Short mmCIF file of C-alpha atoms and ligand atoms in Angstrom, two decimals:
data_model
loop_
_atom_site.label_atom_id
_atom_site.label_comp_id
_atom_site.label_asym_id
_atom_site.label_seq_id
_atom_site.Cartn_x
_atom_site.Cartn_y
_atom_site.Cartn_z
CA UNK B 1481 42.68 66.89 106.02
CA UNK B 1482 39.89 66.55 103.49
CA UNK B 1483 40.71 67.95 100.09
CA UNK B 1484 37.45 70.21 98.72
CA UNK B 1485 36.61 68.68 95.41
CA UNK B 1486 38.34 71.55 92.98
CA UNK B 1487 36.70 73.87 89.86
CA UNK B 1488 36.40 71.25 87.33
CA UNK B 1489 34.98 72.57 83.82
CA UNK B 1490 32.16 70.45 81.99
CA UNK B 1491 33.30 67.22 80.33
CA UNK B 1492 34.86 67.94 76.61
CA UNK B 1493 36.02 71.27 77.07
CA UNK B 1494 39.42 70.06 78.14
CA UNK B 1495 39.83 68.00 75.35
CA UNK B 1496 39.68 71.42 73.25
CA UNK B 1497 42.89 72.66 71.76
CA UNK B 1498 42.15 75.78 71.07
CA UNK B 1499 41.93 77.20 67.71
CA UNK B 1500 44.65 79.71 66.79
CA UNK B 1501 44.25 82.11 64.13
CA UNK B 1502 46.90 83.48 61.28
CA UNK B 1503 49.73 85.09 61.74
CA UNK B 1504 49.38 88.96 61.62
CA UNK B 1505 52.89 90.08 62.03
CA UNK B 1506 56.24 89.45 60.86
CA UNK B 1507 59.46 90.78 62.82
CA UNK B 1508 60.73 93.91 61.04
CA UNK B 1509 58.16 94.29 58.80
CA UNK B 1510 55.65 97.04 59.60
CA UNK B 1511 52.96 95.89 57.04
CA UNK B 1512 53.67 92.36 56.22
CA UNK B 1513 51.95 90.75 53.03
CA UNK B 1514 49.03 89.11 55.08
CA UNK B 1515 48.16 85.91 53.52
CA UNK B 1516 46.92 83.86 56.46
CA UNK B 1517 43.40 84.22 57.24
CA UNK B 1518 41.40 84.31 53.70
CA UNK B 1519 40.41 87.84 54.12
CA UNK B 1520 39.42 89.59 50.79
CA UNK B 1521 42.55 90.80 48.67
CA UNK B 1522 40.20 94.26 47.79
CA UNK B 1523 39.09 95.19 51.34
CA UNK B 1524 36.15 96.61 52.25
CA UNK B 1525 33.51 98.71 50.09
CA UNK B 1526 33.96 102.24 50.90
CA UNK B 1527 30.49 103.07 51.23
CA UNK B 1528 30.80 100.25 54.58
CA UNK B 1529 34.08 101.79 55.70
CA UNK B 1530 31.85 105.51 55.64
CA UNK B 1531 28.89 103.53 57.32
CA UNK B 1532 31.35 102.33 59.97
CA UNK B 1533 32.57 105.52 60.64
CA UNK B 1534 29.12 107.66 60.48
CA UNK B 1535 28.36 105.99 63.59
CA UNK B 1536 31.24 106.95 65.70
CA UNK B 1537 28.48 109.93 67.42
CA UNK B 1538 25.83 107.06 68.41
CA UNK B 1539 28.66 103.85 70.28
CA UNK B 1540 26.94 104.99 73.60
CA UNK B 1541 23.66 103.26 72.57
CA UNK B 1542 22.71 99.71 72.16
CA UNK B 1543 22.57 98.16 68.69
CA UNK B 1544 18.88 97.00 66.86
CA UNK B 1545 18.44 94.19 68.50
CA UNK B 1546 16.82 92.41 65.69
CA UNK B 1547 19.71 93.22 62.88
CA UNK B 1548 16.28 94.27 60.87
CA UNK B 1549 17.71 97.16 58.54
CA UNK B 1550 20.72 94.08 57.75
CA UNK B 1551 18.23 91.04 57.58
CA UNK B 1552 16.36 92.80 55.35
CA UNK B 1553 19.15 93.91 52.86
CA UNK B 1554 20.19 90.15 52.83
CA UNK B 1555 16.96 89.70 51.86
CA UNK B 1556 16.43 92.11 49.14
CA UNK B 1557 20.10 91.47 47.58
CA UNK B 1558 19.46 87.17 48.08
CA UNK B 1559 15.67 87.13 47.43
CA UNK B 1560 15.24 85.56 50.45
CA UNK B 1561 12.51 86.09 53.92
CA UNK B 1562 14.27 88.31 55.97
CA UNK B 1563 12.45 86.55 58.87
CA UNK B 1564 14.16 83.23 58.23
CA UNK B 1565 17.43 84.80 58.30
CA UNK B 1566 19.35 85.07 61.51
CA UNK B 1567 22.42 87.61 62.04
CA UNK B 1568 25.65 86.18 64.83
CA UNK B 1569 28.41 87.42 65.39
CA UNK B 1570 30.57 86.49 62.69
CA UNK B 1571 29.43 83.18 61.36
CA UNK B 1572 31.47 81.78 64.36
CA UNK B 1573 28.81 82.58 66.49
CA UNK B 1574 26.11 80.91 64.48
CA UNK B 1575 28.19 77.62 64.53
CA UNK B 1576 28.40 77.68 68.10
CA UNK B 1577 24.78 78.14 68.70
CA UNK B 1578 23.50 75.42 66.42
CA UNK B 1579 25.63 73.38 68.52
CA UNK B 1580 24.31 74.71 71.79
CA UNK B 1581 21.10 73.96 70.46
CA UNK B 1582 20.64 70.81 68.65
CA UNK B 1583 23.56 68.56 70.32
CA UNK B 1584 25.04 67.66 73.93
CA UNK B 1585 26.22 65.06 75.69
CA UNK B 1586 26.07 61.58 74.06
CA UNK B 1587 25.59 63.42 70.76
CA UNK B 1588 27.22 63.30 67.89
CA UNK B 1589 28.40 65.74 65.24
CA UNK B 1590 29.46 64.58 62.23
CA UNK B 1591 32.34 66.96 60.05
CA UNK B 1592 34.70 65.93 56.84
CA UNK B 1593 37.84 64.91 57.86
CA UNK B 1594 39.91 68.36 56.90
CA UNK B 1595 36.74 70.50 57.89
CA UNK B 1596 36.74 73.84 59.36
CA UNK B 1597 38.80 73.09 62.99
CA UNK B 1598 35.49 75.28 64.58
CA UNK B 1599 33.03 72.23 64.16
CA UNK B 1600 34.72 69.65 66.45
CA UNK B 1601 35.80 72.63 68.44
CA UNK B 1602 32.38 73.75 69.75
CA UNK B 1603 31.23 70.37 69.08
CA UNK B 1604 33.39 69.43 72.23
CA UNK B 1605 32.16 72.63 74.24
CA UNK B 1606 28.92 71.10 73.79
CA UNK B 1607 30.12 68.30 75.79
CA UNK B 1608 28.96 66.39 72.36
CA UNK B 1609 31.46 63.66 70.32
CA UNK B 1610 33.00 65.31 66.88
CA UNK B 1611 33.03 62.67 64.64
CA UNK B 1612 35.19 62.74 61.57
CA UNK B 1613 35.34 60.90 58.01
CA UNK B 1614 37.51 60.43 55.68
CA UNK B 1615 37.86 62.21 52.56
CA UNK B 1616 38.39 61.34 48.95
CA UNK B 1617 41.44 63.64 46.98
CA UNK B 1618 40.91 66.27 49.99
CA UNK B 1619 37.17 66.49 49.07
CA UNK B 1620 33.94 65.73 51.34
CA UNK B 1621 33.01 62.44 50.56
CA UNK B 1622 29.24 61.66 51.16
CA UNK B 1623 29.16 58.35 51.35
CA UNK B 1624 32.17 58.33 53.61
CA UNK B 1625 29.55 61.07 56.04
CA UNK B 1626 26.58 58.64 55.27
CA UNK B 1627 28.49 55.61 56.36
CA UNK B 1628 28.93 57.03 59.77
CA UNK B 1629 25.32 58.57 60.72
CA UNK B 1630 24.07 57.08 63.89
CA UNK B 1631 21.03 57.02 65.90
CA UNK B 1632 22.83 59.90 67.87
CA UNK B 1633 24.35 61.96 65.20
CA UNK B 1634 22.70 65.28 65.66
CA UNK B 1635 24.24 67.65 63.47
CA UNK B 1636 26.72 66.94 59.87
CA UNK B 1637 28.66 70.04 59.23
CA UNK B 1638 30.28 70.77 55.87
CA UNK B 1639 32.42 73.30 54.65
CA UNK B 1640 31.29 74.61 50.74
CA UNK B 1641 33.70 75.25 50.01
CA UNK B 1642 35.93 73.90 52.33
CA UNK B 1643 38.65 75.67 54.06
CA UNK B 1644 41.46 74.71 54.17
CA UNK B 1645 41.48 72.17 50.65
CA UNK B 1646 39.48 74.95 48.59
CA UNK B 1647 37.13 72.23 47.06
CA UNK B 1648 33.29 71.75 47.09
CA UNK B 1649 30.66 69.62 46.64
CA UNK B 1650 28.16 69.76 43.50
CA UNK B 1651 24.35 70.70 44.38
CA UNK B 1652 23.56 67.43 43.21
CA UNK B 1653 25.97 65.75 45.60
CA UNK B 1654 24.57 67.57 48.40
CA UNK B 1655 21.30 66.51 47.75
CA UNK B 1656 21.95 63.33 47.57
CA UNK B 1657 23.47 63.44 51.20
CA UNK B 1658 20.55 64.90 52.62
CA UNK B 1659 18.07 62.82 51.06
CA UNK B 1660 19.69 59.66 52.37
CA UNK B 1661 19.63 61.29 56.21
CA UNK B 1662 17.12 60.99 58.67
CA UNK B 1663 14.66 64.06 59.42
CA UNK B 1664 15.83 64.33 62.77
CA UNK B 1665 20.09 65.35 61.74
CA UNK B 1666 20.50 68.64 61.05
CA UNK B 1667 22.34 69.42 57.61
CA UNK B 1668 24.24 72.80 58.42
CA UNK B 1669 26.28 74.17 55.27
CA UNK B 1670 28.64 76.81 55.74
CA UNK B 1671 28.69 79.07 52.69
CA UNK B 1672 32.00 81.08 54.02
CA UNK B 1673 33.63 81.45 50.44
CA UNK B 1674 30.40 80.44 48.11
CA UNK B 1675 30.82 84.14 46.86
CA UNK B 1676 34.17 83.29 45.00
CA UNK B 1677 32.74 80.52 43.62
CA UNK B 1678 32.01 80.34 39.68
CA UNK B 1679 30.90 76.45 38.68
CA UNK B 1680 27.94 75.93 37.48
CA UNK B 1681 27.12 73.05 39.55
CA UNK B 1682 27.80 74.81 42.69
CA UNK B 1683 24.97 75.90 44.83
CA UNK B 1684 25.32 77.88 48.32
CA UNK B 1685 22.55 75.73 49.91
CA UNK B 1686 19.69 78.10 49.20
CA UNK B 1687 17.08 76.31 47.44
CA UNK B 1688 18.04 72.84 50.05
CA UNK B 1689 16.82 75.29 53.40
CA UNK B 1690 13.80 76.20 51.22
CA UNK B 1691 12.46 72.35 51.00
CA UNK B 1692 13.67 70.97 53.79
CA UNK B 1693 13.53 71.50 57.64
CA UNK B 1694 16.33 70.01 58.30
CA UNK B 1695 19.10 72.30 56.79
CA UNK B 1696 20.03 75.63 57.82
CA UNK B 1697 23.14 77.74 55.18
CA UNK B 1698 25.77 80.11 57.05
CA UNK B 1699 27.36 83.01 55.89
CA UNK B 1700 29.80 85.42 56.60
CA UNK B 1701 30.50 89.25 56.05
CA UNK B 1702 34.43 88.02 56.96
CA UNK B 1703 35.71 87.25 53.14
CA UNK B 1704 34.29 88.55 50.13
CA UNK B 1705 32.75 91.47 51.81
CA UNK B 1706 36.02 92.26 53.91
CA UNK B 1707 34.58 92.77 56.68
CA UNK B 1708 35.98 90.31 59.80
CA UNK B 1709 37.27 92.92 62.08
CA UNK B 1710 33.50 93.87 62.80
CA UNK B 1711 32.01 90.22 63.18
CA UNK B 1712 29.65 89.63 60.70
CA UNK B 1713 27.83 86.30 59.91
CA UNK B 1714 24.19 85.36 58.98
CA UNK B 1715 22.28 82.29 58.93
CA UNK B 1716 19.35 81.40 56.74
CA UNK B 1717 16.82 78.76 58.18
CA UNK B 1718 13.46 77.02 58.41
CA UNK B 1719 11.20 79.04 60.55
CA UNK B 1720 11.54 76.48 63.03
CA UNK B 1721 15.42 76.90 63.56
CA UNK B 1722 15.40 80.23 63.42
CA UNK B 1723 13.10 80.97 66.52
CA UNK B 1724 15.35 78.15 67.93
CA UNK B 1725 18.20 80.31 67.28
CA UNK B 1726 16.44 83.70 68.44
CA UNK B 1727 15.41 82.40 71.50
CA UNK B 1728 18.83 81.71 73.28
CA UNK B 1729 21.68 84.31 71.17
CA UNK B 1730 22.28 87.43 73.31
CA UNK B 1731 19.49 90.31 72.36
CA UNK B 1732 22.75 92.50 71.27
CA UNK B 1733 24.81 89.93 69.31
CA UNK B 1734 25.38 92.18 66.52
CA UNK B 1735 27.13 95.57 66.99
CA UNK B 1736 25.55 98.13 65.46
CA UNK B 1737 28.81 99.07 63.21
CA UNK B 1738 28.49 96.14 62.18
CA UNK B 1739 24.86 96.17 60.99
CA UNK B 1740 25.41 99.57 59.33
CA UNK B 1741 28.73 98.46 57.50
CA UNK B 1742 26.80 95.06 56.55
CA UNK B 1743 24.04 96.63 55.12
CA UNK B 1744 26.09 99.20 52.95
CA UNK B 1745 28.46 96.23 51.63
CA UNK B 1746 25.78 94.10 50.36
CA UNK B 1747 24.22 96.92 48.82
CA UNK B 1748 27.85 97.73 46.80
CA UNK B 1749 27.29 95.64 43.99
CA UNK B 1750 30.31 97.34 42.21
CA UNK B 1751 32.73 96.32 44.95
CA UNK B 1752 31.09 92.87 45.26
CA UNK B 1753 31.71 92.24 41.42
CA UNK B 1754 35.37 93.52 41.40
CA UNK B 1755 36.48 91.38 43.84
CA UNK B 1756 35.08 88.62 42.28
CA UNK B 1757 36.90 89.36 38.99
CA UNK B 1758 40.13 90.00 41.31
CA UNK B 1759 39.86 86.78 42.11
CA UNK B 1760 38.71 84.90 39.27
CA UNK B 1761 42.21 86.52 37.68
CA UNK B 1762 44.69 85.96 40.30
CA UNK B 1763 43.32 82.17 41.76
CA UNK B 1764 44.44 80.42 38.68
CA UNK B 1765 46.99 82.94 37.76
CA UNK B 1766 48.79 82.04 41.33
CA UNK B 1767 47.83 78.49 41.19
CA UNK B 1768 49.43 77.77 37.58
CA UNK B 1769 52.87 79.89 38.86
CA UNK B 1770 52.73 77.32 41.65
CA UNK B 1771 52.41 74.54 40.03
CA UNK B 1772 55.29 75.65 37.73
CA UNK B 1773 57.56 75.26 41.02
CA UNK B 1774 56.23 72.15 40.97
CA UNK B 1775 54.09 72.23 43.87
CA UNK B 1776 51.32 70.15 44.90
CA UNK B 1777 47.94 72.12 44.55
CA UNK B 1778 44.19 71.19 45.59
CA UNK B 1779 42.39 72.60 42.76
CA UNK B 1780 40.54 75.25 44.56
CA UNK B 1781 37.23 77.25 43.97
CA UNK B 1782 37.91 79.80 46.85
CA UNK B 1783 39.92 82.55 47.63
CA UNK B 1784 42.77 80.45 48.90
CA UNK B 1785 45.27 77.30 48.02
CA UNK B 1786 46.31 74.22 49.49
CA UNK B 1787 49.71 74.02 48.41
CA UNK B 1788 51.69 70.67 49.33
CA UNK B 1789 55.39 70.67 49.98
CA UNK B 1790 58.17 68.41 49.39
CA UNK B 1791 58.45 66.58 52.72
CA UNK B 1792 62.46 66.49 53.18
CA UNK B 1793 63.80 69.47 55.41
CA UNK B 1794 65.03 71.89 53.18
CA UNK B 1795 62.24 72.64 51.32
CA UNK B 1796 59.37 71.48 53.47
CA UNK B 1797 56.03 73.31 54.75
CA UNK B 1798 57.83 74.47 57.57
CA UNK B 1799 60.86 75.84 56.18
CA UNK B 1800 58.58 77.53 53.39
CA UNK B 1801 56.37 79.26 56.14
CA UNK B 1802 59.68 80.54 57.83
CA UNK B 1803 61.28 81.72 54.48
CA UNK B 1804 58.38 83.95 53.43
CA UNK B 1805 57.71 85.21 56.94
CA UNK B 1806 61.46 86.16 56.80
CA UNK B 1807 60.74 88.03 54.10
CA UNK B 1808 57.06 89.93 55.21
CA UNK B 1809 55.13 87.26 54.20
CA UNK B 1810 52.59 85.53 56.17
CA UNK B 1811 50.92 82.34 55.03
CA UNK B 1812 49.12 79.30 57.63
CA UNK B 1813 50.69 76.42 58.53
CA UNK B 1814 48.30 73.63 58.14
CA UNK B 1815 49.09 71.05 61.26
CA UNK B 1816 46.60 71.58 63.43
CA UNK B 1817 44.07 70.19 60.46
CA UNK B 1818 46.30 66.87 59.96
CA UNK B 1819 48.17 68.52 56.78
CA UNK B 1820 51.71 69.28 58.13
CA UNK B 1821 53.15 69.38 55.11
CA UNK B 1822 51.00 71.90 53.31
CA UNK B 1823 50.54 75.54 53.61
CA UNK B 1824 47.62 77.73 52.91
CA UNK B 1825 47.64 80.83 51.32
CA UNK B 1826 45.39 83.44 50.51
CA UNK B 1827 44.98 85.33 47.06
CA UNK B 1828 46.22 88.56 48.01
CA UNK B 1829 46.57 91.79 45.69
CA UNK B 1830 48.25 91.16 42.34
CA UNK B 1831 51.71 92.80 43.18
CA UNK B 1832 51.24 90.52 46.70
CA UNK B 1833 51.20 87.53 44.54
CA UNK B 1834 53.67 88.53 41.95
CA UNK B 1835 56.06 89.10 45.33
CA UNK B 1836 54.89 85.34 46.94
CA UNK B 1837 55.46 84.18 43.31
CA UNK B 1838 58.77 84.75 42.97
CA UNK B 1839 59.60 84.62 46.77
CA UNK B 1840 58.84 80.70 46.37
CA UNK B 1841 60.59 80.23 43.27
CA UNK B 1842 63.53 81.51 45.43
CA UNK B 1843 62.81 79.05 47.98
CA UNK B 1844 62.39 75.90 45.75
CA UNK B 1845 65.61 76.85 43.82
CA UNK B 1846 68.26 77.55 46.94
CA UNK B 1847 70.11 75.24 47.59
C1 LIG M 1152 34.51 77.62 56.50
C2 LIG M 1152 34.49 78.76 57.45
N1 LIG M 1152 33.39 78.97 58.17
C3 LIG M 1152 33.30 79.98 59.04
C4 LIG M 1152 34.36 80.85 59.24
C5 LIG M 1152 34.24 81.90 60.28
O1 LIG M 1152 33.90 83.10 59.74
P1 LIG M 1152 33.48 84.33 60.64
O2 LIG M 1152 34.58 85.31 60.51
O3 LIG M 1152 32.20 84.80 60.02
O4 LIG M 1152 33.28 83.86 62.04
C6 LIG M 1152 35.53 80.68 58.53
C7 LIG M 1152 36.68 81.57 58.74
O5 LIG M 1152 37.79 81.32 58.38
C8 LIG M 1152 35.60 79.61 57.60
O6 LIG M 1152 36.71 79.37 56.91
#
């Protein structure tokens, strides 16, 4: 008998593994320390959390369809045209539909070697060819990226700063790799963490979109603004990309909660500012204590470390991850991004990293 050909999905997607998220329990522990997923140590402004809920009456209507009250808040607080800036849900979203636009089959997509897992990810359900190069100390390296643009690289993603090694590239350095690349690649910088940034040669990508066509800058409600359970991102763009990007995301993308908490949180300058000083105080507070134990760290500029572990059993990545979950605390394992032997951990409230602290000191001293 003649088999019918079976449902056969387009070529790429099953080469995706698919991405799995932190941890966000721990057995026996009601509310674990939750150190997995980068999400800021403060939470949310309250003035978002009251937006959030003033809307509870209106969930039987459609959201604004055009995120305008949002787009224009971003551009008030950024001093940026609100009609360059395009809203997704969650900056997720945004990645996927630069992909969906600019690159398909026979494409390429070009990413740093430890870059976010979601660019060869929806690279692939593109049916387009991730591309990876190397990196120098666990830092994007642009002549590594320059090295391997082709006449069908389509789109170079990078990560500033990059999750999961915490470091960045320089303005100047960023310039330099999109002066040396052809008109027709798109430069697409994801800004996730740029807020916990504080170098003075860092910039988020800004004033690159504003003279050139070819770059777009993401951004994301989901870590200093504490906002990732709503799905939250933004993109800023040339004119061009944005009607691009307007013309095939759904009309409701955005959830109206969403809008309303987004605009309230970039508004709350106060809560903005504090948990940048949280941070600024308990990054290199909990990276020194670290290195004390005489871990490896990535010197990071986010809201997160790269710690590397000794690689013999006992007091390896793994066996770290499964002593602090034992104990309520949940960090990422770092395998699926080629770095077994490291974990990554988020700064969490000071008594959560006093607790993780001394938690690994126990760890590296048991024998
Ligand atoms: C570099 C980077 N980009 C984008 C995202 C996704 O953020 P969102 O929650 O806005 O989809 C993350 C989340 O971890 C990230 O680390």
């Amino acid at each position: 008998m003649k088999r019918e050909p079976g449902l056969v999905p387009r070529p790429g997607i099953l080469d995706i593994t698919p991405y799995i998220g932190g941890e966000a329990r721990a057995r026996g522990f009601e509310r674990p320390i939750r150190l997995a997923s980068n999400e800021s140590a403060l939470g949310p402004s309250p003035h978002a959390v009251a937006a959030y809920r003033a809307l509870a009456g209106e969930i039987h209507r459609y959201p604004e369809g055009n995120a305008e009250e949002l787009r224009e808040a971003l551009g008030r607080r950024y001093g940026l045209d609100p009609t360059r800036i395009v809203c997704g849900a969650g900056s997720d979203e945004l990645i996927t539909l630069l992909l969906r636009c600019y690159a398909g089959p026979g494409d390429e997509v070009l990413y740093s070697r430890h870059g976010f897992l979601m660019y060869p990810i929806n690279a692939l359900a593109a049916g387009a060819t991730p591309v990876a190069a190397p990196e120098q100390d666990l830092t994007t390296d642009v002549d590594a990226l320059l090295a391997r643009v082709s006449d069908r690289t389509r789109i170079i993603f990078i990560a500033n700063p990059n999750n999961p090694t915490g470091t960045y590239l320089s303005a100047q350095e960023l310039s330099r790799l999109h002066a040396a690349l052809p008109p027709s690649v798109l430069l697409a910088i994801d800004a996730a963490y740029s807020e916990f940034v504080n170098r003075n040669d860092y910039e988020p990508g800004i004033a690159l979109v504003n003279r050139a066509d070819n770059v777009v800058m993401l951004r994301t409600f989901s870590k200093i603004f504490a906002l990732a359970g709503l799905r939250l991102g933004w993109a800023y763009c040339p004119p061009a990309i944005a009607d691009v990007l307007n013309r095939v995301r759904s009309p409701f993308n955005v959830g109206s909660a969403a809008q309303a908490a987004g605009v309230a949180a970039v508004e709350d300058t106060e809560a903005f500012d504090r948990a940048c000083a949280h941070n600024e105080r308990w990054l290199p507070w909990f990276s020194s204590r670290l290195a004390t134990l005489g871990l490896q760290l990535t010197p990071s500029v986010a809201n997160f470390v790269l710690a590397r572990f000794p690689d013999y059993p006992p007091r390896n990545a793994d066996a770290a991850f499964a002593f602090l979950q034992s104990r309520g605390i949940l960090t990422r394992k770092m395998g699926a991004y080629g770095l077994p032997e490291c974990l990554r951990i988020t700064i969490g409230t000071g008594s959560e990293m006093e607790t993780v602290a001394e938690r690994l000191a126990e760890f590296m001293a048991a024998r």
